[in-house]
Amino acid sequence: MAAASSSSSSSSESNEANSKWLDAHYDPMHCPSVCLSPPQLVVGDLGMAGHTMRLKVYRGTGLASESTLLDLPSAVVTFLMDQNEPRTPAVAVTSGPFVYVYKNLRPYFKFTLPPLDANPLELDVWEQAKEDMIDPLTLKEMLEGIRGGLGKGEVHAHLPVQTVITCMSTLKKNMADEDAVSCLVIGTESADVLILDPEAFTILAKMTLPSVPAFLDVMGQFDVEYRVTVACRDGSIYILRRESKRPKYCIELSAQPVGLVRVHKNIVVGCSDETLQGYTQKGKKLWTVYLPAPLMTMSLLDQKSRGFQAVMVGLANQEVHMYRDKNLVDIIRTQDVVTSICFGRYGREDNTLIMTTKGGGLIIKILKRTAVFEEKDTSLGPPVAQSIRLSVPKKTRLYVDQTLRERENAVAMHRVFQMDLYRLRLMAARAYVKALESSLVPVTSTLQEPLKMNAVVQGIGPTFKLTLHIQNTSAGRPSINLLVSFLYDQSLYAMKRAFFKTPMLVPGLNYPIETFVECLSDKGISDVIKVFVLREGQSMPLLTAHINMPVSEGLVAA
């Protein structure tokens, strides 16, 4: 027994020594939501059985203050309301249809969501019932007809008059600095996203979604350009941009979203089917990681001193996995299932990890200053995706017949393939030789005049600047007595110089030759201008280039 105890103790000490994290604090409590407000920690405490809900503020490992909440908190954020000194952030707590704002740890303002517009048909029915114009049975039938018969025609036919807040985040007002003024961004049960003014708490912008938002991720500045990424309950992610009332992009997920994080310009979303998926901001899928347990929560690890960003994922097996793209870079084992994660500056430490657990525990860890995350996958053995069985379809009758035919006629099929391949190579060679002989390529094939040419067209019209770059690629022989000629539709274009003589081309130098092309048509059409480089006294061009002219936008707009 003593030997086993000694072995277990040495094993735990070894794991702690190899860990990248220092255990700083653990405290049992009841807290669903946490946010960092350096140098303080703000916690929304659910209390016991929906009673004694409190907003707690920690400084270090001790409780600095607490305030009573009237209802269950659903989200907590910190933000700067103004630029007054000292720059003390305010705390916003959402509960039901209200946003409670605390400044200097005292109640400052309460914002209430505007009521929804009631269905006019339903209002009319209730007015008739109030005047005893209809009996209760008719009232019931008419209300059921309104709810079922209108369908999508009335958005609020089945919703309460007062909506509630489902999620909240912050958006910088006009500067990207960390201590800049921020707006509140809230999602509601009525499938709306609202942006609030940080001082007057008026609605600056309102955007409508096809479904109820569950998670928000916001980037940019409200006065410049911003992008709101929303994970909704219909299993889709919608991307909203400035001055857009409707989503610009939509990402359909394989299951319901459990968390949403933006890493640089990519979107990482955790789903209820135990997967972690990466997408571009335009909705293109990049990768999928299969998790070993159901996902409970996720957040962003941003180590600014090293420029390192990763996704922290809390799992139901009492582990927190950290992923850089699809590579697993670290694993933290906890005392209980983690339900919320937050990483940032706390007190004097820049890299602090704060977690709350399912049983009500608060865990604080500090990243070691010597910790370095590997860029490659640290998981041992083959990847998890390798153990997943592929759903190979059954062999059909057509597949079996095709296999038998290929087996019986393998030699003949190979000869036909080789014949077609030889014919393709011959056609390509003939086309290449024909292009060289007729000088239809922008590179000469003769050793006497090794030239190379490309063209650049600048402008939006009706006048374009055409620049030819001609280069002598020989080792030490200059090119002289060369002419440049243009062939074009004279009813469509006009050129100031359509034929001129080039200077002596010294080997290795790039010679830009400029001219101007004017579009004469206002019908929004374009054509090809051919450029020929010829030697004086010869009719066969040394090389040829075809320039696809753009449509003249300036003339069309006029």
Coordinates of C-alpha atoms in Angstrom, one line a residue:
M1 CA 0.0 0.0 0.0
A2 CA 2.8 2.4 0.9
A3 CA 4.5 1.6 -2.4
A4 CA 1.3 2.2 -4.4
S5 CA 0.8 5.5 -2.6
S6 CA 4.3 6.6 -3.3
S7 CA 4.0 5.7 -7.0
S8 CA 0.7 7.6 -7.3
S9 CA 2.2 10.7 -5.6
S10 CA 5.2 10.7 -7.8
S11 CA 3.0 10.3 -10.9
S12 CA 0.9 13.3 -10.0
E13 CA 4.0 15.4 -9.3
S14 CA 5.4 14.4 -12.7
N15 CA 2.2 15.3 -14.5
E16 CA 2.1 18.7 -12.7
A17 CA 5.8 19.4 -13.6
N18 CA 5.0 18.6 -17.3
S19 CA 1.9 20.7 -17.4
K20 CA 1.9 24.1 -18.9
W21 CA -0.5 25.5 -16.2
L22 CA -0.2 26.4 -12.6
D23 CA -3.1 25.7 -10.2
A24 CA -4.0 29.1 -8.7
H25 CA -7.5 28.7 -7.0
Y26 CA -10.5 26.4 -6.6
D27 CA -13.8 27.4 -4.9
P28 CA -17.2 25.7 -4.9
M29 CA -20.1 28.0 -5.9
H30 CA -23.0 28.3 -8.4
C31 CA -22.0 30.3 -11.4
P32 CA -23.1 29.8 -15.1
S33 CA -21.4 32.8 -16.6
V34 CA -18.0 34.5 -16.1
C35 CA -16.2 37.4 -17.7
L36 CA -12.9 39.1 -17.0
S37 CA -12.7 42.8 -16.2
P38 CA -9.0 43.4 -15.3
P39 CA -8.0 43.2 -12.6
Q40 CA -11.4 41.7 -11.4
L41 CA -13.5 38.6 -12.1
V42 CA -17.3 39.0 -12.7
V43 CA -19.4 36.0 -12.0
G44 CA -23.2 35.4 -12.4
D45 CA -24.2 33.2 -9.6
L46 CA -27.4 31.1 -10.2
G47 CA -27.9 30.5 -6.5
M48 CA -29.9 27.5 -5.2
A49 CA -33.0 26.3 -7.0
G50 CA -33.5 29.7 -8.8
H51 CA -33.3 31.7 -5.6
T52 CA -30.7 34.1 -4.2
M53 CA -29.2 34.9 -7.6
R54 CA -26.2 37.2 -7.3
L55 CA -23.6 39.1 -9.3
K56 CA -20.3 38.5 -7.6
V57 CA -17.0 40.4 -8.2
Y58 CA -13.7 38.7 -7.2
R59 CA -10.4 40.5 -6.8
G60 CA -7.6 38.0 -6.5
T61 CA -9.0 34.9 -4.7
G62 CA -11.4 36.9 -2.4
L63 CA -14.9 38.2 -2.9
A64 CA -14.8 42.0 -3.4
S65 CA -18.5 42.7 -3.7
E66 CA -21.9 41.1 -4.6
S67 CA -25.2 42.4 -5.8
T68 CA -28.6 40.7 -5.8
L69 CA -30.2 39.8 -9.2
L70 CA -33.9 39.8 -9.7
D71 CA -33.9 36.9 -12.2
L72 CA -31.7 34.2 -13.6
P73 CA -28.7 35.7 -15.5
S74 CA -28.2 34.5 -19.1
A75 CA -25.1 36.5 -20.1
V76 CA -22.4 38.7 -18.5
V77 CA -20.0 41.1 -20.3
T78 CA -17.9 44.1 -19.4
F79 CA -17.5 47.2 -21.6
L80 CA -16.4 50.8 -21.5
M81 CA -19.4 53.2 -21.8
D82 CA -17.4 56.5 -22.1
Q83 CA -13.9 57.9 -22.2
N84 CA -14.0 59.6 -18.8
E85 CA -11.1 59.0 -16.4
P86 CA -10.5 56.7 -14.7
R87 CA -11.3 54.2 -17.4
T88 CA -13.4 51.8 -15.4
P89 CA -15.4 49.3 -17.4
A90 CA -19.1 48.7 -16.7
V91 CA -20.8 45.3 -16.3
A92 CA -23.9 44.3 -18.3
V93 CA -26.0 41.4 -17.1
T94 CA -28.9 40.1 -19.2
S95 CA -31.9 38.6 -17.4
G96 CA -35.3 38.0 -19.2
P97 CA -36.1 41.1 -21.3
F98 CA -33.7 43.4 -19.3
V99 CA -30.1 44.4 -19.5
Y100 CA -28.8 45.5 -16.1
V101 CA -25.8 47.9 -16.3
Y102 CA -23.6 48.2 -13.2
K103 CA -21.0 51.0 -13.0
N104 CA -18.5 51.1 -10.2
L105 CA -20.2 47.9 -8.9
R106 CA -23.4 49.8 -8.4
P107 CA -26.7 49.7 -10.3
Y108 CA -26.6 52.3 -13.0
F109 CA -29.2 51.6 -15.8
K110 CA -31.8 49.1 -16.8
F111 CA -32.6 48.6 -20.5
T112 CA -35.8 46.9 -21.5
L113 CA -36.4 45.3 -24.8
P114 CA -39.2 47.1 -26.9
P115 CA -42.4 45.1 -27.0
L116 CA -43.3 43.1 -30.1
D117 CA -46.1 44.2 -32.4
A118 CA -49.1 42.1 -31.7
N119 CA -51.0 40.4 -34.4
P120 CA -53.9 42.8 -35.5
L121 CA -56.2 39.9 -36.2
E122 CA -55.7 38.4 -32.8
L123 CA -56.2 41.8 -31.2
D124 CA -59.5 42.2 -33.0
V125 CA -60.6 38.7 -31.9
W126 CA -59.9 39.6 -28.2
E127 CA -61.7 42.9 -28.6
Q128 CA -64.8 41.0 -29.8
A129 CA -64.5 38.6 -26.9
K130 CA -64.3 41.5 -24.5
E131 CA -67.5 43.0 -25.8
D132 CA -69.2 39.5 -25.5
M133 CA -69.7 39.4 -29.3
I134 CA -68.4 35.8 -29.6
D135 CA -68.6 32.8 -27.3
P136 CA -65.5 31.0 -25.8
L137 CA -65.7 28.1 -28.3
T138 CA -65.7 30.4 -31.2
L139 CA -62.8 32.4 -29.6
K140 CA -60.8 29.2 -29.3
E141 CA -61.4 28.2 -33.0
M142 CA -60.5 31.7 -34.3
L143 CA -57.3 31.8 -32.3
E144 CA -56.2 28.4 -33.5
G145 CA -57.1 29.5 -37.1
I146 CA -54.9 32.6 -36.7
R147 CA -51.9 30.6 -35.4
G148 CA -52.2 27.8 -37.9
G149 CA -53.6 29.4 -40.9
L150 CA -51.4 32.4 -41.3
G151 CA -48.1 30.4 -41.2
K152 CA -45.2 32.5 -42.1
G153 CA -47.3 35.5 -43.0
E154 CA -47.4 36.7 -39.4
V155 CA -44.0 36.3 -37.7
H156 CA -45.3 37.1 -34.2
A157 CA -48.6 35.1 -34.3
H158 CA -47.3 32.5 -31.8
L159 CA -44.9 34.7 -29.8
P160 CA -45.5 36.6 -26.6
V161 CA -45.8 40.3 -26.7
Q162 CA -42.6 40.7 -24.7
T163 CA -39.5 38.9 -25.9
V164 CA -36.4 37.9 -23.9
I165 CA -32.6 38.0 -24.4
T166 CA -30.8 34.8 -25.4
C167 CA -27.2 36.0 -25.9
M168 CA -25.0 39.1 -25.7
S169 CA -21.6 40.3 -26.8
T170 CA -19.8 43.6 -27.4
L171 CA -18.7 45.7 -30.5
K172 CA -16.1 48.5 -30.5
K173 CA -17.8 51.8 -31.4
N174 CA -15.2 53.6 -33.5
M175 CA -11.7 52.4 -32.4
A176 CA -10.0 49.0 -32.2
D177 CA -8.1 49.7 -29.0
E178 CA -8.6 47.4 -26.0
D179 CA -9.8 50.4 -23.9
A180 CA -12.1 51.8 -26.6
V181 CA -15.8 52.5 -26.1
S182 CA -18.0 49.5 -27.0
C183 CA -21.6 48.9 -27.9
L184 CA -23.7 46.0 -26.6
V185 CA -24.9 43.5 -29.1
I186 CA -27.8 41.3 -28.0
G187 CA -29.8 38.5 -29.5
T188 CA -33.5 38.0 -28.7
E189 CA -36.1 35.2 -28.7
S190 CA -37.9 37.0 -31.5
A191 CA -34.9 36.3 -33.9
D192 CA -33.5 39.8 -33.8
V193 CA -30.0 41.1 -33.2
L194 CA -29.9 44.6 -31.7
I195 CA -26.9 46.9 -31.3
L196 CA -27.2 49.4 -28.4
D197 CA -25.6 52.8 -28.0
P198 CA -23.1 52.6 -25.0
E199 CA -24.2 56.0 -23.5
A200 CA -27.9 56.6 -24.3
F201 CA -28.7 52.8 -24.6
T202 CA -30.9 53.4 -27.7
I203 CA -31.1 50.9 -30.5
L204 CA -28.5 51.9 -33.2
A205 CA -29.1 49.0 -35.5
K206 CA -31.6 46.1 -35.8
M207 CA -31.1 42.9 -37.9
T208 CA -33.5 40.0 -38.4
L209 CA -32.5 36.4 -38.5
P210 CA -34.4 33.3 -39.8
S211 CA -34.1 31.7 -36.4
V212 CA -33.4 32.4 -32.7
P213 CA -29.8 33.3 -32.0
A214 CA -27.9 31.1 -29.5
F215 CA -24.3 32.4 -29.8
L216 CA -22.7 35.6 -31.0
D217 CA -19.3 36.5 -32.2
V218 CA -18.6 40.2 -33.2
M219 CA -15.6 41.8 -34.8
G220 CA -14.8 45.3 -36.3
Q221 CA -16.1 48.8 -35.3
F222 CA -19.7 50.0 -35.5
D223 CA -18.8 53.3 -37.2
V224 CA -16.4 51.7 -39.7
E225 CA -17.2 48.1 -40.7
Y226 CA -18.2 45.1 -38.6
R227 CA -19.3 41.5 -39.0
V228 CA -21.6 39.7 -36.6
T229 CA -21.5 35.8 -36.7
V230 CA -24.6 34.2 -35.2
A231 CA -25.2 30.5 -34.4
C232 CA -28.9 29.9 -34.4
R233 CA -31.2 27.2 -33.1
D234 CA -32.1 25.9 -36.6
G235 CA -28.6 24.4 -36.9
S236 CA -27.2 27.2 -39.1
I237 CA -24.7 30.0 -38.8
Y238 CA -25.6 33.4 -40.3
I239 CA -23.1 36.2 -41.0
L240 CA -24.4 39.8 -40.8
R241 CA -22.5 42.9 -42.0
R242 CA -22.8 46.6 -41.6
E243 CA -26.0 48.1 -43.1
S244 CA -27.4 44.7 -43.9
K245 CA -30.9 43.9 -42.5
R246 CA -30.6 40.2 -43.5
P247 CA -27.8 37.7 -43.3
K248 CA -25.2 37.8 -46.1
Y249 CA -23.9 34.2 -45.8
C250 CA -25.4 31.0 -44.3
I251 CA -23.6 27.9 -43.1
E252 CA -25.7 24.8 -42.6
L253 CA -24.2 22.6 -39.8
S254 CA -24.5 18.9 -39.4
A255 CA -26.0 19.2 -35.9
Q256 CA -27.1 21.9 -33.4
P257 CA -24.3 24.4 -32.4
V258 CA -22.9 24.2 -28.9
G259 CA -20.3 27.0 -29.1
L260 CA -18.9 29.6 -31.5
V261 CA -15.4 31.1 -31.7
R262 CA -13.6 33.2 -34.3
V263 CA -9.9 32.5 -34.8
H264 CA -8.3 35.2 -36.9
K265 CA -10.5 35.2 -40.0
N266 CA -11.9 31.6 -39.6
I267 CA -15.0 30.4 -37.8
V268 CA -14.8 27.4 -35.4
V269 CA -18.1 25.9 -34.2
G270 CA -18.7 23.0 -31.9
C271 CA -21.7 20.8 -32.6
S272 CA -23.8 18.4 -30.6
D273 CA -22.6 15.4 -32.7
E274 CA -19.2 15.6 -30.9
T275 CA -17.5 17.4 -33.8
L276 CA -15.4 20.6 -34.0
Q277 CA -15.7 22.2 -37.5
G278 CA -13.7 25.0 -39.1
Y279 CA -15.1 27.4 -41.8
T280 CA -14.0 30.5 -43.7
Q281 CA -15.9 33.7 -43.1
K282 CA -17.7 33.0 -46.5
G283 CA -18.9 29.6 -45.4
K284 CA -16.4 27.2 -47.0
K285 CA -15.7 24.2 -44.8
L286 CA -12.0 23.7 -43.9
W287 CA -11.8 20.8 -41.6
T288 CA -13.6 18.6 -39.0
V289 CA -12.3 17.2 -35.7
Y290 CA -14.1 14.3 -34.0
L291 CA -14.1 14.8 -30.2
P292 CA -13.8 12.0 -27.7
A293 CA -16.8 13.2 -25.6
P294 CA -19.8 15.5 -25.9
L295 CA -18.9 19.2 -26.0
M296 CA -20.1 21.4 -23.1
T297 CA -18.5 24.8 -23.8
M298 CA -15.8 26.5 -25.8
S299 CA -13.9 29.8 -25.9
L300 CA -10.8 31.5 -27.4
L301 CA -7.3 31.3 -26.0
D302 CA -5.5 34.4 -27.2
Q303 CA -1.8 34.6 -25.9
K304 CA -1.0 38.1 -27.2
S305 CA 2.6 38.1 -26.1
R306 CA 3.4 35.2 -28.5
G307 CA 0.7 35.9 -31.1
F308 CA -0.8 32.4 -30.4
Q309 CA -4.5 31.7 -30.7
A310 CA -6.3 28.4 -30.0
V311 CA -9.8 27.1 -29.3
M312 CA -10.5 25.8 -25.8
V313 CA -13.1 23.0 -25.7
G314 CA -14.7 21.8 -22.4
L315 CA -15.8 18.1 -22.7
A316 CA -18.2 15.9 -20.7
N317 CA -15.3 13.6 -19.7
Q318 CA -13.8 16.3 -17.4
E319 CA -11.2 17.4 -19.9
V320 CA -10.5 20.7 -21.6
H321 CA -8.9 20.2 -25.1
M322 CA -7.1 23.0 -26.9
Y323 CA -6.9 23.0 -30.7
R324 CA -4.8 25.1 -33.1
D325 CA -6.8 24.6 -36.3
K326 CA -7.5 20.9 -36.2
N327 CA -4.4 20.0 -34.2
L328 CA -4.7 19.1 -30.5
V329 CA -2.0 21.1 -28.7
D330 CA -2.9 20.6 -25.0
I331 CA -5.2 18.7 -22.6
I332 CA -6.3 19.9 -19.1
R333 CA -7.9 17.4 -16.7
T334 CA -10.3 19.0 -14.2
Q335 CA -12.1 17.9 -11.0
D336 CA -15.6 18.2 -12.6
V337 CA -17.2 18.8 -16.0
V338 CA -16.4 22.4 -17.2
T339 CA -19.4 24.4 -18.2
S340 CA -17.8 27.8 -19.0
I341 CA -14.3 29.0 -19.9
C342 CA -12.7 32.4 -20.0
F343 CA -9.1 33.4 -20.8
G344 CA -7.4 36.7 -20.4
R345 CA -5.7 39.1 -18.0
Y346 CA -6.6 38.8 -14.3
G347 CA -4.8 40.8 -11.7
R348 CA -1.1 41.0 -12.6
E349 CA -1.2 37.9 -14.8
D350 CA -1.8 38.3 -18.5
N351 CA -2.6 34.7 -19.3
T352 CA -5.1 33.4 -16.8
L353 CA -7.6 30.6 -17.4
I354 CA -10.9 30.7 -15.4
M355 CA -13.4 27.8 -15.6
T356 CA -16.7 27.0 -13.9
T357 CA -17.8 23.4 -13.4
K358 CA -21.1 21.6 -13.5
G359 CA -21.2 21.2 -9.7
G360 CA -20.6 24.9 -9.1
G361 CA -16.8 25.0 -8.9
L362 CA -14.6 27.9 -9.8
I363 CA -11.1 26.9 -11.2
I364 CA -8.3 29.4 -11.8
K365 CA -5.1 28.4 -13.6
I366 CA -2.2 30.5 -14.8
L367 CA -0.2 29.7 -17.9
K368 CA 3.5 29.3 -17.2
R369 CA 5.7 31.9 -18.7
T370 CA 7.9 29.1 -20.1
A371 CA 5.0 27.3 -21.7
V372 CA 5.2 26.8 -25.5
F373 CA 2.4 25.2 -27.4
E374 CA 3.5 22.8 -30.2
E375 CA 2.1 23.6 -33.7
K376 CA 1.7 19.9 -34.5
D377 CA -0.9 17.4 -33.1
T378 CA 0.2 16.1 -29.6
S379 CA -2.3 13.3 -29.4
L380 CA -0.7 9.8 -29.4
G381 CA -1.4 7.1 -31.9
P382 CA -3.4 7.3 -35.1
P383 CA -5.9 10.1 -35.6
V384 CA -9.4 9.6 -34.3
A385 CA -10.9 9.8 -37.8
Q386 CA -8.9 6.7 -38.8
S387 CA -11.0 4.5 -36.5
I388 CA -14.3 5.6 -38.0
R389 CA -15.8 3.1 -40.3
L390 CA -16.6 4.3 -43.8
S391 CA -20.1 3.8 -45.1
V392 CA -19.1 1.9 -48.2
P393 CA -22.2 1.2 -50.4
K394 CA -23.1 -2.3 -51.4
K395 CA -22.1 -3.7 -54.8
T396 CA -24.8 -3.3 -57.3
R397 CA -25.5 -5.5 -60.3
L398 CA -24.2 -2.8 -62.7
Y399 CA -20.9 -2.6 -60.7
V400 CA -20.4 -6.4 -60.9
D401 CA -21.1 -6.5 -64.7
Q402 CA -18.8 -3.6 -65.3
T403 CA -16.0 -5.3 -63.3
L404 CA -16.4 -8.5 -65.3
R405 CA -16.3 -6.6 -68.6
E406 CA -13.1 -4.8 -67.6
R407 CA -11.5 -8.0 -66.4
E408 CA -12.3 -9.8 -69.7
N409 CA -11.3 -6.9 -72.0
A410 CA -8.4 -5.4 -70.1
V411 CA -5.9 -5.6 -73.0
A412 CA -8.2 -4.1 -75.5
M413 CA -9.3 -1.3 -73.2
H414 CA -5.6 -0.5 -72.4
R415 CA -4.8 -0.3 -76.1
V416 CA -7.7 2.1 -76.7
F417 CA -6.6 4.3 -73.9
Q418 CA -3.0 4.4 -75.1
M419 CA -4.2 5.2 -78.7
D420 CA -6.3 8.1 -77.4
L421 CA -3.4 9.4 -75.3
Y422 CA -1.0 9.3 -78.3
R423 CA -3.6 11.1 -80.4
L424 CA -4.0 13.8 -77.7
R425 CA -0.2 14.3 -77.5
L426 CA 0.0 14.6 -81.3
M427 CA -2.7 17.2 -81.5
A428 CA -1.1 19.3 -78.7
A429 CA 2.3 19.1 -80.5
R430 CA 0.8 20.2 -83.8
A431 CA -1.0 23.1 -82.2
Y432 CA 2.2 24.2 -80.5
V433 CA 4.2 24.0 -83.7
K434 CA 1.5 25.9 -85.6
A435 CA 1.5 28.7 -82.9
L436 CA 5.3 29.0 -83.1
E437 CA 5.4 29.1 -86.9
S438 CA 2.7 31.7 -87.1
S439 CA 4.1 33.7 -84.2
L440 CA 0.8 33.6 -82.3
V441 CA 2.5 33.4 -78.9
P442 CA 4.0 36.3 -76.9
V443 CA 7.5 34.5 -76.9
T444 CA 9.6 34.2 -80.1
S445 CA 10.9 30.7 -81.1
T446 CA 13.9 31.9 -83.2
L447 CA 17.3 32.2 -81.7
Q448 CA 18.1 35.2 -83.8
E449 CA 15.5 37.4 -82.1
P450 CA 14.7 36.0 -78.6
L451 CA 12.0 38.3 -77.4
K452 CA 9.3 38.3 -74.7
M453 CA 6.3 40.6 -74.4
N454 CA 3.3 41.2 -72.1
A455 CA 0.6 43.9 -72.0
V456 CA -1.1 45.8 -69.2
V457 CA -4.4 47.7 -69.6
Q458 CA -5.2 50.5 -67.1
G459 CA -8.3 52.6 -66.6
I460 CA -12.1 52.2 -66.6
G461 CA -12.8 54.0 -69.8
P462 CA -13.5 55.6 -72.2
T463 CA -9.8 56.2 -72.4
F464 CA -7.5 53.3 -71.5
K465 CA -3.7 53.3 -71.0
L466 CA -2.1 50.4 -72.8
T467 CA 1.5 49.5 -71.7
L468 CA 3.6 46.9 -73.6
H469 CA 6.6 45.4 -71.8
I470 CA 9.1 44.1 -74.3
Q471 CA 12.3 42.3 -73.2
N472 CA 15.3 40.9 -75.1
T473 CA 16.1 37.5 -73.6
S474 CA 19.3 36.9 -75.5
A475 CA 22.7 36.5 -73.8
G476 CA 24.4 39.6 -75.3
R477 CA 23.0 40.5 -78.6
P478 CA 20.8 43.7 -78.8
S479 CA 17.7 43.9 -81.0
I480 CA 17.3 46.8 -83.4
N481 CA 15.0 47.9 -86.3
L482 CA 11.9 46.4 -84.6
L483 CA 8.4 47.7 -85.3
V484 CA 5.2 47.5 -83.2
S485 CA 1.8 47.4 -85.0
F486 CA -1.8 47.2 -83.6
L487 CA -4.8 45.6 -85.3
Y488 CA -8.2 46.6 -84.0
D489 CA -11.8 47.4 -84.9
Q490 CA -11.7 51.0 -85.9
S491 CA -15.4 51.4 -85.4
L492 CA -15.0 50.5 -81.8
Y493 CA -11.5 51.9 -80.8
A494 CA -9.2 54.7 -81.7
M495 CA -5.5 54.9 -80.9
K496 CA -3.2 57.9 -81.0
R497 CA -0.2 55.7 -82.0
A498 CA -1.1 52.5 -83.8
F499 CA 2.3 52.0 -85.4
F500 CA 5.8 53.0 -84.1
K501 CA 9.4 51.9 -84.0
T502 CA 11.0 50.5 -80.8
P503 CA 14.3 51.7 -79.5
M504 CA 17.3 49.4 -79.4
L505 CA 16.6 46.6 -76.9
V506 CA 19.5 45.8 -74.7
P507 CA 19.5 42.2 -73.4
G508 CA 18.0 41.7 -69.9
L509 CA 16.2 45.1 -69.7
N510 CA 12.5 45.6 -69.6
Y511 CA 11.2 48.3 -72.0
P512 CA 7.8 49.7 -71.3
I513 CA 6.0 51.2 -74.4
E514 CA 2.9 53.2 -73.7
T515 CA 0.0 54.3 -75.8
F516 CA -3.7 55.3 -75.3
V517 CA -6.8 53.6 -76.6
E518 CA -10.2 55.4 -76.7
C519 CA -13.4 53.4 -76.8
L520 CA -15.9 54.9 -79.3
S521 CA -19.0 52.8 -78.4
D522 CA -21.5 53.4 -75.6
K523 CA -23.2 49.9 -75.9
G524 CA -21.0 48.3 -73.2
I525 CA -19.1 45.9 -75.5
S526 CA -15.5 45.1 -75.9
D527 CA -13.2 43.5 -78.4
V528 CA -9.7 42.1 -78.8
I529 CA -6.7 44.2 -79.9
K530 CA -3.9 42.4 -81.6
V531 CA -0.3 43.5 -81.2
F532 CA 2.4 42.5 -83.7
V533 CA 6.2 42.9 -83.3
L534 CA 7.9 42.8 -86.7
R535 CA 11.4 43.2 -88.1
E536 CA 11.7 46.1 -90.6
G537 CA 11.3 44.7 -94.1
Q538 CA 9.6 41.5 -93.1
S539 CA 5.9 40.7 -93.3
M540 CA 6.0 37.7 -90.8
P541 CA 5.7 38.9 -87.2
L542 CA 8.2 37.8 -84.7
L543 CA 5.6 37.5 -82.0
T544 CA 1.9 38.3 -81.4
A545 CA -0.2 39.1 -78.4
H546 CA -4.0 39.3 -78.1
I547 CA -5.3 41.8 -75.6
N548 CA -8.8 41.3 -74.2
M549 CA -10.0 44.9 -73.6
P550 CA -12.3 45.6 -70.7
V551 CA -15.8 47.1 -71.0
S552 CA -15.7 50.9 -70.9
E553 CA -17.4 51.7 -67.6
G554 CA -16.9 55.4 -67.8
L555 CA -18.6 55.8 -71.2
V556 CA -21.5 53.5 -70.1
A557 CA -22.1 55.6 -66.9
A558 CA -22.1 58.8 -68.9

